[in-house]
PDB file of C-alpha atoms and ligand atoms in Angstrom:
ATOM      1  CA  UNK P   7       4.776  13.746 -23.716  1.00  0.00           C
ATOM      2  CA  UNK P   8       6.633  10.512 -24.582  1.00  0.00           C
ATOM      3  CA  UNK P   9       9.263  10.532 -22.018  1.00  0.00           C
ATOM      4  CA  UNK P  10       6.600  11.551 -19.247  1.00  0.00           C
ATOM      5  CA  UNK P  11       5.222   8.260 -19.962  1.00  0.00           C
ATOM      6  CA  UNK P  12       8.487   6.713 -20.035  1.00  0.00           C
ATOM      7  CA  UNK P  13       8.831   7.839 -16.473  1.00  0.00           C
ATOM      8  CA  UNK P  14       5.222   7.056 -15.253  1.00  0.00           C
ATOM      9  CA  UNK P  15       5.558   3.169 -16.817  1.00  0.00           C
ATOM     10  CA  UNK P  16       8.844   2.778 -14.884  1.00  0.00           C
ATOM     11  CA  UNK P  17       7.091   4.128 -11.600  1.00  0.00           C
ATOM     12  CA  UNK P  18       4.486   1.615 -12.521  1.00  0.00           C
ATOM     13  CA  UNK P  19       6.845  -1.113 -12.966  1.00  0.00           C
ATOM     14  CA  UNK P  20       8.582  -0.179  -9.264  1.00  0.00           C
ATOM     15  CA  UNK P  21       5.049  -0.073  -7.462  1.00  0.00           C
ATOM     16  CA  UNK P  22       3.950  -3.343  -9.057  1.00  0.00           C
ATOM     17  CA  UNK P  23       7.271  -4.941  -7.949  1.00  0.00           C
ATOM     18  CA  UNK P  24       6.749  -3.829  -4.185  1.00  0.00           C
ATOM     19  CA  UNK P  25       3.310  -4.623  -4.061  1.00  0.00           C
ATOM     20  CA  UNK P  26       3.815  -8.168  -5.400  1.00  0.00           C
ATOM     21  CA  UNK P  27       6.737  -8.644  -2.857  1.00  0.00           C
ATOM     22  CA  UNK P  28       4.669  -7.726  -0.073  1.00  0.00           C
ATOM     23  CA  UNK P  29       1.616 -10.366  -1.375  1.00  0.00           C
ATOM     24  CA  UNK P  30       4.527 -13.067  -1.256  1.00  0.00           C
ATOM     25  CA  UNK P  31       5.330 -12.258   2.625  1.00  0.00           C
ATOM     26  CA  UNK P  32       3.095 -14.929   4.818  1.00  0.00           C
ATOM     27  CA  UNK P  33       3.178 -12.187   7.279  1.00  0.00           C
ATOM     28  CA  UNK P  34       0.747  -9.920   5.184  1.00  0.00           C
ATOM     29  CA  UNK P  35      -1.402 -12.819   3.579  1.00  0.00           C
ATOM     30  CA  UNK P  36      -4.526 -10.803   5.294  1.00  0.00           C
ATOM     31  CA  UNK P  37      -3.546  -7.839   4.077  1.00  0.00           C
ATOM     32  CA  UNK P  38      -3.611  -9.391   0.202  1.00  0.00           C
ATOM     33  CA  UNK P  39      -7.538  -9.253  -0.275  1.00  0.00           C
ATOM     34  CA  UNK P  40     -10.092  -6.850   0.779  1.00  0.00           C
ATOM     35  CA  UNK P  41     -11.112  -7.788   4.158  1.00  0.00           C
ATOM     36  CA  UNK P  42     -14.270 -10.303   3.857  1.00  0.00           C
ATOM     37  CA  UNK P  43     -17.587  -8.596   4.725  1.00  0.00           C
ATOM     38  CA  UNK P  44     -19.121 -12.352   5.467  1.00  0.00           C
ATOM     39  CA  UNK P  45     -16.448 -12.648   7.723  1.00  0.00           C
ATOM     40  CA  UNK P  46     -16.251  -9.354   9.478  1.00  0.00           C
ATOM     41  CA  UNK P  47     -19.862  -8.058   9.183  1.00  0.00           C
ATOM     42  CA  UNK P  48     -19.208  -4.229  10.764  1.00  0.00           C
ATOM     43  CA  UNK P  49     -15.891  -3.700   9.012  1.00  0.00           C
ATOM     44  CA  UNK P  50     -17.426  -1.046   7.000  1.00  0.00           C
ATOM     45  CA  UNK P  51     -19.453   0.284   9.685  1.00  0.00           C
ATOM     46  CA  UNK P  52     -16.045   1.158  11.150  1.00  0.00           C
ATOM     47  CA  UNK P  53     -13.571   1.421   8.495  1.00  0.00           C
ATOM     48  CA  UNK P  54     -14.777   4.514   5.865  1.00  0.00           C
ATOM     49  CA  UNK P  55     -11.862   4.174   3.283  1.00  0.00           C
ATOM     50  CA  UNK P  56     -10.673  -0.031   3.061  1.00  0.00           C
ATOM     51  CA  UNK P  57      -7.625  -0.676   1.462  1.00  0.00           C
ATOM     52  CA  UNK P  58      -5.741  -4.053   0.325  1.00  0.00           C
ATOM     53  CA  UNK P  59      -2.830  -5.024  -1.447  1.00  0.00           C
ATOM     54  CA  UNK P  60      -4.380  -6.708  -4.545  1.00  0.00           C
ATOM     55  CA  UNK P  61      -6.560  -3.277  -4.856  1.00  0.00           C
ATOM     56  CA  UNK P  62      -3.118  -1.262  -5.005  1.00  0.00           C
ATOM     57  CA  UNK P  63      -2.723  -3.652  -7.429  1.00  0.00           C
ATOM     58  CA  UNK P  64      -5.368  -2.551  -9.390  1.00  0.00           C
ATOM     59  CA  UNK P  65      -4.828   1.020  -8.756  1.00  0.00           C
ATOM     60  CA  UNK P  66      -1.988   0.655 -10.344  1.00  0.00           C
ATOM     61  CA  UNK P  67      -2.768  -0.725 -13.663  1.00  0.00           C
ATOM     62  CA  UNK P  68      -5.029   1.842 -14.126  1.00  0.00           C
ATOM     63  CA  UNK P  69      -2.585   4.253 -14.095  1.00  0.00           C
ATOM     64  CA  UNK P  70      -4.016   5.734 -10.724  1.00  0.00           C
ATOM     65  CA  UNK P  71      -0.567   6.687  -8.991  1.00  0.00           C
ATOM     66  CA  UNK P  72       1.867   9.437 -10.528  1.00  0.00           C
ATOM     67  CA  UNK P  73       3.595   9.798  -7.771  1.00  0.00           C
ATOM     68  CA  UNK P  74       5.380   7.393  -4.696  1.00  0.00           C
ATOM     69  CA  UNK P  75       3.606   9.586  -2.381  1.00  0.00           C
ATOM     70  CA  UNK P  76       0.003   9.291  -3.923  1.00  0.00           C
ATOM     71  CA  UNK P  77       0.484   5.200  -3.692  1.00  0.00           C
ATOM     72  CA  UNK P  78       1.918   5.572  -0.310  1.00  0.00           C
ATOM     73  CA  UNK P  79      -1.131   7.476   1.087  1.00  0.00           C
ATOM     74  CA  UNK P  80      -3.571   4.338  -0.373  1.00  0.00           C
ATOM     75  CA  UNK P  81      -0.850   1.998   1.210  1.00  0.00           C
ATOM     76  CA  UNK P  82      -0.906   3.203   3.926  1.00  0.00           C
ATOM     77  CA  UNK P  83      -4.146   2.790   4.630  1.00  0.00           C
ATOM     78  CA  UNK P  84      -3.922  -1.125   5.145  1.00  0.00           C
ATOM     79  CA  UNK P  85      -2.106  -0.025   8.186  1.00  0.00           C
ATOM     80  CA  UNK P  86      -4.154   2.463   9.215  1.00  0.00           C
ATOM     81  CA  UNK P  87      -6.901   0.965   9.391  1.00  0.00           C
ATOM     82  CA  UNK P  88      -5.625  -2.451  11.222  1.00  0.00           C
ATOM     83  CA  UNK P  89      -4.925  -0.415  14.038  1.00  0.00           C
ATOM     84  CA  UNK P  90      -8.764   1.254  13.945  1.00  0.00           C
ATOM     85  CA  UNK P  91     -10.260  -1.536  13.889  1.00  0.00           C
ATOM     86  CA  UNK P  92      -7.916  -4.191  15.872  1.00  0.00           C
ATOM     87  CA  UNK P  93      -7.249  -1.319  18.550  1.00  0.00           C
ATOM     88  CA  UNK P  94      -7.716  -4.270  21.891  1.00  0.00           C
ATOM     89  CA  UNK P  95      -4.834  -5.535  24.377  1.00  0.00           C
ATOM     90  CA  UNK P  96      -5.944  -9.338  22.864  1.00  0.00           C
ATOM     91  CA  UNK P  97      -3.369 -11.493  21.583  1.00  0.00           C
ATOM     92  CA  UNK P  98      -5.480 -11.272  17.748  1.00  0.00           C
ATOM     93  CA  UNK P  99      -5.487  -7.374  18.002  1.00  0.00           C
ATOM     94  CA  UNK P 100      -2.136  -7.451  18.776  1.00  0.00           C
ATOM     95  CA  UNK P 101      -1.233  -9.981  16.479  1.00  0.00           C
ATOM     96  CA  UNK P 102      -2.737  -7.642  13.398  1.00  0.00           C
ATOM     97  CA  UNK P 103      -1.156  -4.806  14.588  1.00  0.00           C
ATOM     98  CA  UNK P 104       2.295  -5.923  14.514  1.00  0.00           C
ATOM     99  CA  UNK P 105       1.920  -7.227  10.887  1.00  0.00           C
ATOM    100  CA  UNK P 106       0.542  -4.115  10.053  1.00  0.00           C
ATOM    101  CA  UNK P 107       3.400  -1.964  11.761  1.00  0.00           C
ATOM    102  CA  UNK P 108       5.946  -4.874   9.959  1.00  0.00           C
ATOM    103  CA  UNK P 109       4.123  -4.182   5.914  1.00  0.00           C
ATOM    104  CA  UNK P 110       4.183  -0.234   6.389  1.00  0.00           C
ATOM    105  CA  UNK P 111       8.210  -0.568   7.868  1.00  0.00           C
ATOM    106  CA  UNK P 112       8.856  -3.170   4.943  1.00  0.00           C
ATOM    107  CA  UNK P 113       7.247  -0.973   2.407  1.00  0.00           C
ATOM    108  CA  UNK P 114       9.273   2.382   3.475  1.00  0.00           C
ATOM    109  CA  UNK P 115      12.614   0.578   3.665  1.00  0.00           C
ATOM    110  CA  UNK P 116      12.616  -0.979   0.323  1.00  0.00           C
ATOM    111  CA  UNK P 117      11.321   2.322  -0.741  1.00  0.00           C
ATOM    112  CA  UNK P 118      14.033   4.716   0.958  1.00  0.00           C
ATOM    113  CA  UNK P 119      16.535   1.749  -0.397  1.00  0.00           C
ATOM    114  CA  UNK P 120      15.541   1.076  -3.995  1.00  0.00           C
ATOM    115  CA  UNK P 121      13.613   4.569  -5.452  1.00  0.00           C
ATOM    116  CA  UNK P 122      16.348   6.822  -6.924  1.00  0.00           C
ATOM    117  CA  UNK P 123      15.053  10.709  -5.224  1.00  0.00           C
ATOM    118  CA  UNK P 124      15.793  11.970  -8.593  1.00  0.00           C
ATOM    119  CA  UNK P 125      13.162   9.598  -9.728  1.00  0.00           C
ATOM    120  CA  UNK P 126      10.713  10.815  -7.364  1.00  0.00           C
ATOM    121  CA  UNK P 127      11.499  14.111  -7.913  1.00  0.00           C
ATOM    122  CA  UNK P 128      10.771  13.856 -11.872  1.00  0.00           C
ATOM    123  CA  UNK P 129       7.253  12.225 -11.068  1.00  0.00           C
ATOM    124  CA  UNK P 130       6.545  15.169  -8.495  1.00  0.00           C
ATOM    125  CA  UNK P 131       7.132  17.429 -11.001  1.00  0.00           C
ATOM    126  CA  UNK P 132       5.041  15.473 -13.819  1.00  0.00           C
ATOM    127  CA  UNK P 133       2.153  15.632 -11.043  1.00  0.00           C
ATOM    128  CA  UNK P 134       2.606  19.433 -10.515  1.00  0.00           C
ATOM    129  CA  UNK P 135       2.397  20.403 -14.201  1.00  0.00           C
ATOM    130  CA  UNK P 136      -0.647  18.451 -14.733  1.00  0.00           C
TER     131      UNK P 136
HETATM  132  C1  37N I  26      -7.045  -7.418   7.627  1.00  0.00           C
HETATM  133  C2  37N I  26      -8.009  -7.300   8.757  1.00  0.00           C
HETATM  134  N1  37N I  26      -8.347  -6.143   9.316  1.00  0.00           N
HETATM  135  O1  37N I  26      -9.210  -6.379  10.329  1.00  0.00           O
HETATM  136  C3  37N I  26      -9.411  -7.709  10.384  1.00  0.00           C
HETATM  137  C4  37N I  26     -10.287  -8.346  11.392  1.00  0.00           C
HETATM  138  C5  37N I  26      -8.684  -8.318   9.397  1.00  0.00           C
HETATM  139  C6  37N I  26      -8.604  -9.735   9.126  1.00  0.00           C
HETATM  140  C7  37N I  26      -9.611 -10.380   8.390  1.00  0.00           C
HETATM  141  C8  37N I  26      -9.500 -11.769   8.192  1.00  0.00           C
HETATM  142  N2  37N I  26     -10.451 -12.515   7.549  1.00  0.00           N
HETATM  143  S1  37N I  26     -10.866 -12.271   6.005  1.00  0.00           S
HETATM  144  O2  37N I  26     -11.790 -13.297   5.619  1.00  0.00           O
HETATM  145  O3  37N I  26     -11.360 -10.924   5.884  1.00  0.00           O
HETATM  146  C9  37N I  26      -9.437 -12.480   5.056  1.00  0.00           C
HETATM  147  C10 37N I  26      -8.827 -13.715   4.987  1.00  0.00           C
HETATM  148  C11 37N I  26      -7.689 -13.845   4.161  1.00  0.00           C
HETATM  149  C12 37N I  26      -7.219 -12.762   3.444  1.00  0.00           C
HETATM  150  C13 37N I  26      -7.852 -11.524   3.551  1.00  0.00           C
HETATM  151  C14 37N I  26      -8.964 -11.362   4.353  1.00  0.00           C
HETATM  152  C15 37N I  26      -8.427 -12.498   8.667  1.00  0.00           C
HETATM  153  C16 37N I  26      -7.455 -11.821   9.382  1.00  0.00           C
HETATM  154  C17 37N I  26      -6.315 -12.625   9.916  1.00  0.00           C
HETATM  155  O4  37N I  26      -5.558 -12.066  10.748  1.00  0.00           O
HETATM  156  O5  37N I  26      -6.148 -13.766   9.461  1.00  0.00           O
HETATM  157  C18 37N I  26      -7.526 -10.445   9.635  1.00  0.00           C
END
């Protein structure tokens, strides 16, 4: 229906918005690409379900996310998995850790701040009747 689509563009338009915010933050620059298997070698041996901000990204233009709460499940999987796989006392564990903690707070204040619940309530119920 036309205005469902009205409502799913404009959630579309509000997740791109956040995401692209968050690839701007220096703080999250390793959280902006998927982490480099070169690089880290047993990532995947460790980490089942990767997630990165340029692959929300993605997600979103193809119209994966209908709801906040389906895009905040992916997201939160950046964080997630920093802490699995950076779980040491080292300064670098520690180091990814706290930027991981400071996306996921950044990305539920400006959330809880700038997504109407009525909003969110219309897209739950466009999810349910599908
Ligand atoms: C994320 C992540 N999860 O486990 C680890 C470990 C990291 C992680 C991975 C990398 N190196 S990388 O080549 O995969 C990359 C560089 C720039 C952007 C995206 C990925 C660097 C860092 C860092 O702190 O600089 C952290």
């Amino acid at each position: 229906e036309e205005q469902e689509e009205d409502v799913l563009r404009e959630l579309r338009l509000f997740l791109r918005n956040l995401t692209e915010r968050l690839m701007l933050d220096r703080r999250f620059k390793a959280f902006t690409k998927p982490v480099d298997i070169e690089e880290v070698p047993d990532y995947l041996i460790v980490i089942q379900k990767p997630m990165d901000l340029s692959t929300l990204l993605s997600n979103i233009d193809e119209h994966k996310y209908v709801t906040v709460n389906e895009f905040m499940s992916d997201a939160y999987l950046i964080w997630q998995n920093a802490l699995e796989y950076n779980p040491d006392r080292d300064p670098e564990d520690r180091h990814i850790r706290h930027r991981a903690c400071a996306l996921k707070d950044t990305m539920r204040t400006i959330i809880r701040h700038e997504l109407d619940k009525d909003f969110q309530r219309v897209c739950e119920e466009i999810r349910e009747s599908r």
